[in-house]
Structure formats: structure tokens, C-alpha cells
Amino acid sequence: MTRKKVKLAFIINDSARKATFKKRKKGLLKKVSELSTLCGIESCAIVYSPYESGPEVWPDAGGAGRVVAQFKRMPEMEQSKKMVNQESFIRQRVAKAAEQLKKLHKDNREKEVTHLMYHCLAGKGLHGLPLPDLNDMAWLLDHNLKEIYKRIEGIKKQQQRSLDAGGGGEGQQQQQWVGEQPQQQMGGGFGEEMIVPFSDGSSHAAAMWSNLFFP
């Protein structure tokens, strides 16, 4: 059974807040102890509360004093380098969540456009599609073609290395076939007007295909 998600807000009820403090403090000190033991590091915890007359210190006053003294010997810039308060910590979490949400939006959009592209290939056609869908589909096709050509170049180089190492005539024929495929499809036999080459990454082409989700 999964644990209920705790709402991070001030607990108004006094008795419930005190009980939560005792429980969380015990868990915090346990985690600090485990971190120190498992990783072999020096650590300390100092907890003040309105429920006790003095602070609770782990592991003891001497150990906490050594860690604090070591911290104070560091340059000021180093001291504040990884220091966060509650506000900056929450801001970091919000920024990370926003970045993850943006990535999910882009992944979902790419899946939608891929599904739409398969429908078009099955005979649905492009009539009635809005401009954003057409732009995204064009970007996706361009991206996939570049990946295909990159893969072809990788195969050609691999076969060339095999030939240089003493491969036979069959490898030469395969290399020639792989090398000729793009030119045959783009040119003779079917007509150059059948497949128009996509952009080569120029700024003009990037502006043509860019929209909210795709670069």
C-alpha cells in the first residue's frame, strides 16, 4: 500500500504539529547518522525547537563543533556555493518540474505527429490539416531523413573499413548498393520532382519548420 502524499504546509493544530516534529526529528537524526556511517563523512545536526529548553545536537557538542569549525575555515564563496534556503530549494524543484513538463509535452507532440504521418501514408491525405500540424510533420520528416542518411554513412564507413582490412568483392558490391540508394531514390527512375530534399540545417529552413514544440 502506497503512503499518502504529505501536504507541505504549516500544521495549525498544536498537538499534531508537536507529534510531527518529534517523529520527523527522529527520522532526520537517523538519516544523518546513516549518511555519516555509510559514506565515512563528518556531519552534524543541530535542531532548535519551542518544545525543548536547548538545542538537540548530533552526534554531540564536540563533534558538531568540529564540523562547524571546519565549515567556517572555508572561504566565503565556498561556504555559500551549495547553500540553499527553503525558497531557493522550492524554486529549483519548480524549475526542474517545468523542464520535465516541457519535455513530456514535446514527446507527446512528436507521438501525435508520428501517428498523423502514418494516417497520411495510409491514404488519409493532407487536406484539412492545420498549419501547425503540417509544420511539425515537415520537421519530423526532415529529422528522420537526416537520421537515415547518417545511418547510411555509418554503414558505408564500416564497410570501407572492412574492405581496407582485406574484405572481398561482395562487400564492394554491398557498399556500392548502399551508396547508390539515396541517389536512385532522389533522382533517376522516379523523377526528381517526386522527393524534394529537406533542409540542410540553414537558418531559413529552421525558421520554416520551427514552432512551439520543435526546434
CSV table of N, CA and C in Angstrom, one decimal, residues 16 18-19 36 42 58 61 87 112 119 137 165:
chain,number,residue,atom,x,y,z
A,16,ALA,N,-0.8,18.1,16.9
A,16,ALA,CA,-0.4,17.4,15.7
A,16,ALA,C,1.0,17.9,15.3
A,18,LYS,N,3.4,19.2,17.2
A,18,LYS,CA,4.4,18.7,18.1
A,18,LYS,C,4.7,17.2,17.8
A,19,ALA,N,3.7,16.4,17.6
A,19,ALA,CA,3.9,15.0,17.3
A,19,ALA,C,4.6,14.8,16.0
A,36,SER,N,26.6,9.5,7.7
A,36,SER,CA,28.0,9.5,8.2
A,36,SER,C,28.6,8.1,8.2
A,42,GLU,N,32.2,13.4,7.8
A,42,GLU,CA,31.8,14.1,9.0
A,42,GLU,C,30.6,14.9,8.8
A,58,TRP,N,23.6,16.4,17.3
A,58,TRP,CA,24.1,15.1,16.9
A,58,TRP,C,25.4,15.3,16.2
A,61,ALA,N,28.2,17.7,21.2
A,61,ALA,CA,28.6,19.0,21.1
A,61,ALA,C,30.0,19.1,20.5
A,87,GLU,N,13.2,28.8,0.1
A,87,GLU,CA,12.7,29.5,-1.1
A,87,GLU,C,13.5,29.0,-2.3
A,112,GLU,N,2.1,12.3,-31.4
A,112,GLU,CA,0.9,12.7,-32.2
A,112,GLU,C,1.2,12.9,-33.6
A,119,HIS,N,-1.2,8.0,-40.7
A,119,HIS,CA,-2.5,8.1,-41.3
A,119,HIS,C,-2.4,8.7,-42.7
A,137,MET,N,5.0,18.1,-38.9
A,137,MET,CA,5.2,16.9,-39.7
A,137,MET,C,6.4,17.1,-40.6
A,165,ALA,N,40.6,-3.6,-44.5
A,165,ALA,CA,41.2,-4.7,-43.7
A,165,ALA,C,41.3,-6.0,-44.5
